Amino acid sequence: MGIQRSSGLMSVLAAAARTYAANLPGAQTYSDPRTEDAEAVATRLYLSILEHR
């Protein structure tokens, strides 16, 4: 499944991911997921997934 960037869905999903990441335990210890780059947010979310497997 592909997501067309022009649909606006990408920005909505990115905002939802940032909000979710900001609510993880210790999320704002070093930086704020709502303002850090997308790669850092993706890394946080991936590590959270691995932690709960």
PDB file of N, CA and C in Angstrom:
ATOM      1  N   MET A   1       0.843  -1.169   0.000  1.00  0.00           N
ATOM      2  CA  MET A   1       0.000   0.000   0.000  1.00  0.00           C
ATOM      3  C   MET A   1       0.894   1.239   0.000  1.00  0.00           C
ATOM      4  N   GLY A   2       0.637   2.152  -0.870  1.00  0.00           N
ATOM      5  CA  GLY A   2       1.383   3.401  -0.901  1.00  0.00           C
ATOM      6  C   GLY A   2       0.517   4.539  -0.392  1.00  0.00           C
ATOM      7  N   ILE A   3       1.172   5.513   0.158  1.00  0.00           N
ATOM      8  CA  ILE A   3       0.456   6.696   0.643  1.00  0.00           C
ATOM      9  C   ILE A   3       0.926   7.879  -0.182  1.00  0.00           C
ATOM     10  N   GLN A   4       0.002   8.538  -0.816  1.00  0.00           N
ATOM     11  CA  GLN A   4       0.337   9.698  -1.626  1.00  0.00           C
ATOM     12  C   GLN A   4       0.533  10.901  -0.711  1.00  0.00           C
ATOM     13  N   ARG A   5       1.720  11.507  -0.761  1.00  0.00           N
ATOM     14  CA  ARG A   5       2.036  12.627   0.118  1.00  0.00           C
ATOM     15  C   ARG A   5       1.068  13.791  -0.032  1.00  0.00           C
ATOM     16  N   SER A   6       0.619  14.030  -1.238  1.00  0.00           N
ATOM     17  CA  SER A   6      -0.259  15.182  -1.473  1.00  0.00           C
ATOM     18  C   SER A   6      -1.635  15.023  -0.832  1.00  0.00           C
ATOM     19  N   SER A   7      -1.951  13.827  -0.358  1.00  0.00           N
ATOM     20  CA  SER A   7      -3.262  13.608   0.267  1.00  0.00           C
ATOM     21  C   SER A   7      -3.368  14.268   1.634  1.00  0.00           C
ATOM     22  N   GLY A   8      -2.221  14.598   2.231  1.00  0.00           N
ATOM     23  CA  GLY A   8      -2.225  15.168   3.566  1.00  0.00           C
ATOM     24  C   GLY A   8      -2.179  14.128   4.663  1.00  0.00           C
ATOM     25  N   LEU A   9      -2.335  12.872   4.288  1.00  0.00           N
ATOM     26  CA  LEU A   9      -2.339  11.795   5.285  1.00  0.00           C
ATOM     27  C   LEU A   9      -0.980  11.637   5.954  1.00  0.00           C
ATOM     28  N   MET A  10       0.094  11.865   5.198  1.00  0.00           N
ATOM     29  CA  MET A  10       1.442  11.737   5.767  1.00  0.00           C
ATOM     30  C   MET A  10       1.629  12.692   6.942  1.00  0.00           C
ATOM     31  N   SER A  11       1.211  13.930   6.793  1.00  0.00           N
ATOM     32  CA  SER A  11       1.400  14.898   7.877  1.00  0.00           C
ATOM     33  C   SER A  11       0.520  14.559   9.082  1.00  0.00           C
ATOM     34  N   VAL A  12      -0.658  14.036   8.836  1.00  0.00           N
ATOM     35  CA  VAL A  12      -1.546  13.623   9.930  1.00  0.00           C
ATOM     36  C   VAL A  12      -0.933  12.447  10.683  1.00  0.00           C
ATOM     37  N   LEU A  13      -0.407  11.470   9.956  1.00  0.00           N
ATOM     38  CA  LEU A  13       0.229  10.316  10.599  1.00  0.00           C
ATOM     39  C   LEU A  13       1.489  10.730  11.353  1.00  0.00           C
ATOM     40  N   ALA A  14       2.261  11.648  10.774  1.00  0.00           N
ATOM     41  CA  ALA A  14       3.469  12.125  11.450  1.00  0.00           C
ATOM     42  C   ALA A  14       3.112  12.840  12.749  1.00  0.00           C
ATOM     43  N   ALA A  15       2.077  13.651  12.730  1.00  0.00           N
ATOM     44  CA  ALA A  15       1.645  14.354  13.940  1.00  0.00           C
ATOM     45  C   ALA A  15       1.171  13.357  14.997  1.00  0.00           C
ATOM     46  N   ALA A  16       0.446  12.328  14.570  1.00  0.00           N
ATOM     47  CA  ALA A  16      -0.023  11.303  15.507  1.00  0.00           C
ATOM     48  C   ALA A  16       1.159  10.540  16.102  1.00  0.00           C
ATOM     49  N   ALA A  17       2.166  10.232  15.283  1.00  0.00           N
ATOM     50  CA  ALA A  17       3.354   9.528  15.777  1.00  0.00           C
ATOM     51  C   ALA A  17       4.108  10.384  16.782  1.00  0.00           C
ATOM     52  N   ARG A  18       4.231  11.676  16.507  1.00  0.00           N
ATOM     53  CA  ARG A  18       4.913  12.592  17.431  1.00  0.00           C
ATOM     54  C   ARG A  18       4.178  12.657  18.776  1.00  0.00           C
ATOM     55  N   THR A  19       2.865  12.741  18.724  1.00  0.00           N
ATOM     56  CA  THR A  19       2.074  12.790  19.956  1.00  0.00           C
ATOM     57  C   THR A  19       2.219  11.498  20.748  1.00  0.00           C
ATOM     58  N   TYR A  20       2.152  10.370  20.061  1.00  0.00           N
ATOM     59  CA  TYR A  20       2.309   9.080  20.725  1.00  0.00           C
ATOM     60  C   TYR A  20       3.696   8.977  21.358  1.00  0.00           C
ATOM     61  N   ALA A  21       4.721   9.342  20.597  1.00  0.00           N
ATOM     62  CA  ALA A  21       6.093   9.273  21.105  1.00  0.00           C
ATOM     63  C   ALA A  21       6.295  10.198  22.292  1.00  0.00           C
ATOM     64  N   ALA A  22       5.633  11.336  22.283  1.00  0.00           N
ATOM     65  CA  ALA A  22       5.762  12.298  23.391  1.00  0.00           C
ATOM     66  C   ALA A  22       5.161  11.770  24.680  1.00  0.00           C
ATOM     67  N   ASN A  23       4.286  10.793  24.569  1.00  0.00           N
ATOM     68  CA  ASN A  23       3.639  10.229  25.757  1.00  0.00           C
ATOM     69  C   ASN A  23       4.276   8.934  26.243  1.00  0.00           C
ATOM     70  N   LEU A  24       5.357   8.500  25.594  1.00  0.00           N
ATOM     71  CA  LEU A  24       6.081   7.323  26.065  1.00  0.00           C
ATOM     72  C   LEU A  24       6.829   7.668  27.354  1.00  0.00           C
ATOM     73  N   PRO A  25       7.053   6.693  28.223  1.00  0.00           N
ATOM     74  CA  PRO A  25       7.795   6.957  29.459  1.00  0.00           C
ATOM     75  C   PRO A  25       9.181   7.545  29.155  1.00  0.00           C
ATOM     76  N   GLY A  26       9.504   8.633  29.815  1.00  0.00           N
ATOM     77  CA  GLY A  26      10.804   9.284  29.648  1.00  0.00           C
ATOM     78  C   GLY A  26      10.987   9.998  28.324  1.00  0.00           C
ATOM     79  N   ALA A  27       9.917  10.212  27.616  1.00  0.00           N
ATOM     80  CA  ALA A  27       9.993  10.750  26.255  1.00  0.00           C
ATOM     81  C   ALA A  27      10.667  12.110  26.151  1.00  0.00           C
ATOM     82  N   GLN A  28      10.553  12.919  27.167  1.00  0.00           N
ATOM     83  CA  GLN A  28      11.082  14.273  27.053  1.00  0.00           C
ATOM     84  C   GLN A  28      12.319  14.497  27.920  1.00  0.00           C
ATOM     85  N   THR A  29      13.022  13.417  28.239  1.00  0.00           N
ATOM     86  CA  THR A  29      14.221  13.523  29.064  1.00  0.00           C
ATOM     87  C   THR A  29      15.306  14.325  28.373  1.00  0.00           C
ATOM     88  N   TYR A  30      15.556  14.056  27.093  1.00  0.00           N
ATOM     89  CA  TYR A  30      16.638  14.734  26.374  1.00  0.00           C
ATOM     90  C   TYR A  30      16.126  15.697  25.315  1.00  0.00           C
ATOM     91  N   SER A  31      15.038  15.364  24.686  1.00  0.00           N
ATOM     92  CA  SER A  31      14.452  16.237  23.670  1.00  0.00           C
ATOM     93  C   SER A  31      12.965  15.940  23.569  1.00  0.00           C
ATOM     94  N   ASP A  32      12.263  16.766  22.843  1.00  0.00           N
ATOM     95  CA  ASP A  32      10.803  16.654  22.736  1.00  0.00           C
ATOM     96  C   ASP A  32      10.441  16.036  21.387  1.00  0.00           C
ATOM     97  N   PRO A  33       9.783  14.885  21.370  1.00  0.00           N
ATOM     98  CA  PRO A  33       9.404  14.241  20.120  1.00  0.00           C
ATOM     99  C   PRO A  33       8.513  15.113  19.227  1.00  0.00           C
ATOM    100  N   ARG A  34       7.864  16.081  19.831  1.00  0.00           N
ATOM    101  CA  ARG A  34       6.999  16.957  19.020  1.00  0.00           C
ATOM    102  C   ARG A  34       7.794  17.939  18.179  1.00  0.00           C
ATOM    103  N   THR A  35       9.104  18.108  18.503  1.00  0.00           N
ATOM    104  CA  THR A  35       9.911  19.070  17.743  1.00  0.00           C
ATOM    105  C   THR A  35      11.179  18.472  17.138  1.00  0.00           C
ATOM    106  N   GLU A  36      11.547  17.246  17.522  1.00  0.00           N
ATOM    107  CA  GLU A  36      12.768  16.665  16.965  1.00  0.00           C
ATOM    108  C   GLU A  36      12.523  16.137  15.557  1.00  0.00           C
ATOM    109  N   ASP A  37      13.604  15.797  14.853  1.00  0.00           N
ATOM    110  CA  ASP A  37      13.445  15.356  13.473  1.00  0.00           C
ATOM    111  C   ASP A  37      12.720  14.013  13.397  1.00  0.00           C
ATOM    112  N   ALA A  38      12.167  13.744  12.230  1.00  0.00           N
ATOM    113  CA  ALA A  38      11.328  12.558  12.028  1.00  0.00           C
ATOM    114  C   ALA A  38      12.097  11.264  12.261  1.00  0.00           C
ATOM    115  N   GLU A  39      13.387  11.230  11.922  1.00  0.00           N
ATOM    116  CA  GLU A  39      14.178  10.015  12.135  1.00  0.00           C
ATOM    117  C   GLU A  39      14.275   9.672  13.623  1.00  0.00           C
ATOM    118  N   ALA A  40      14.422  10.677  14.452  1.00  0.00           N
ATOM    119  CA  ALA A  40      14.502  10.438  15.894  1.00  0.00           C
ATOM    120  C   ALA A  40      13.169   9.903  16.417  1.00  0.00           C
ATOM    121  N   VAL A  41      12.071  10.440  15.915  1.00  0.00           N
ATOM    122  CA  VAL A  41      10.751   9.962  16.336  1.00  0.00           C
ATOM    123  C   VAL A  41      10.565   8.511  15.895  1.00  0.00           C
ATOM    124  N   ALA A  42      10.944   8.206  14.662  1.00  0.00           N
ATOM    125  CA  ALA A  42      10.818   6.835  14.164  1.00  0.00           C
ATOM    126  C   ALA A  42      11.657   5.881  15.009  1.00  0.00           C
ATOM    127  N   THR A  43      12.852   6.309  15.391  1.00  0.00           N
ATOM    128  CA  THR A  43      13.718   5.478  16.223  1.00  0.00           C
ATOM    129  C   THR A  43      13.092   5.222  17.580  1.00  0.00           C
ATOM    130  N   ARG A  44      12.539   6.261  18.190  1.00  0.00           N
ATOM    131  CA  ARG A  44      11.859   6.098  19.488  1.00  0.00           C
ATOM    132  C   ARG A  44      10.742   5.065  19.389  1.00  0.00           C
ATOM    133  N   LEU A  45       9.921   5.211  18.347  1.00  0.00           N
ATOM    134  CA  LEU A  45       8.779   4.317  18.208  1.00  0.00           C
ATOM    135  C   LEU A  45       9.232   2.877  17.952  1.00  0.00           C
ATOM    136  N   TYR A  46      10.250   2.697  17.139  1.00  0.00           N
ATOM    137  CA  TYR A  46      10.763   1.363  16.866  1.00  0.00           C
ATOM    138  C   TYR A  46      11.324   0.717  18.132  1.00  0.00           C
ATOM    139  N   LEU A  47      12.090   1.471  18.894  1.00  0.00           N
ATOM    140  CA  LEU A  47      12.635   0.926  20.135  1.00  0.00           C
ATOM    141  C   LEU A  47      11.524   0.579  21.118  1.00  0.00           C
ATOM    142  N   SER A  48      10.470   1.371  21.132  1.00  0.00           N
ATOM    143  CA  SER A  48       9.332   1.074  22.005  1.00  0.00           C
ATOM    144  C   SER A  48       8.670  -0.250  21.590  1.00  0.00           C
ATOM    145  N   ILE A  49       8.559  -0.458  20.283  1.00  0.00           N
ATOM    146  CA  ILE A  49       7.994  -1.709  19.784  1.00  0.00           C
ATOM    147  C   ILE A  49       8.864  -2.886  20.204  1.00  0.00           C
ATOM    148  N   LEU A  50      10.159  -2.763  20.027  1.00  0.00           N
ATOM    149  CA  LEU A  50      11.076  -3.843  20.401  1.00  0.00           C
ATOM    150  C   LEU A  50      11.030  -4.135  21.900  1.00  0.00           C
ATOM    151  N   GLU A  51      10.900  -3.107  22.689  1.00  0.00           N
ATOM    152  CA  GLU A  51      10.860  -3.270  24.143  1.00  0.00           C
ATOM    153  C   GLU A  51       9.642  -4.068  24.590  1.00  0.00           C
ATOM    154  N   HIS A  52       8.550  -3.972  23.869  1.00  0.00           N
ATOM    155  CA  HIS A  52       7.303  -4.605  24.280  1.00  0.00           C
ATOM    156  C   HIS A  52       7.001  -5.893  23.530  1.00  0.00           C
ATOM    157  N   ARG A  53       7.990  -6.467  22.899  1.00  0.00           N
ATOM    158  CA  ARG A  53       7.785  -7.741  22.184  1.00  0.00           C
ATOM    159  C   ARG A  53       7.951  -8.904  23.118  1.00  0.00           C
TER     160      ARG A  53
END
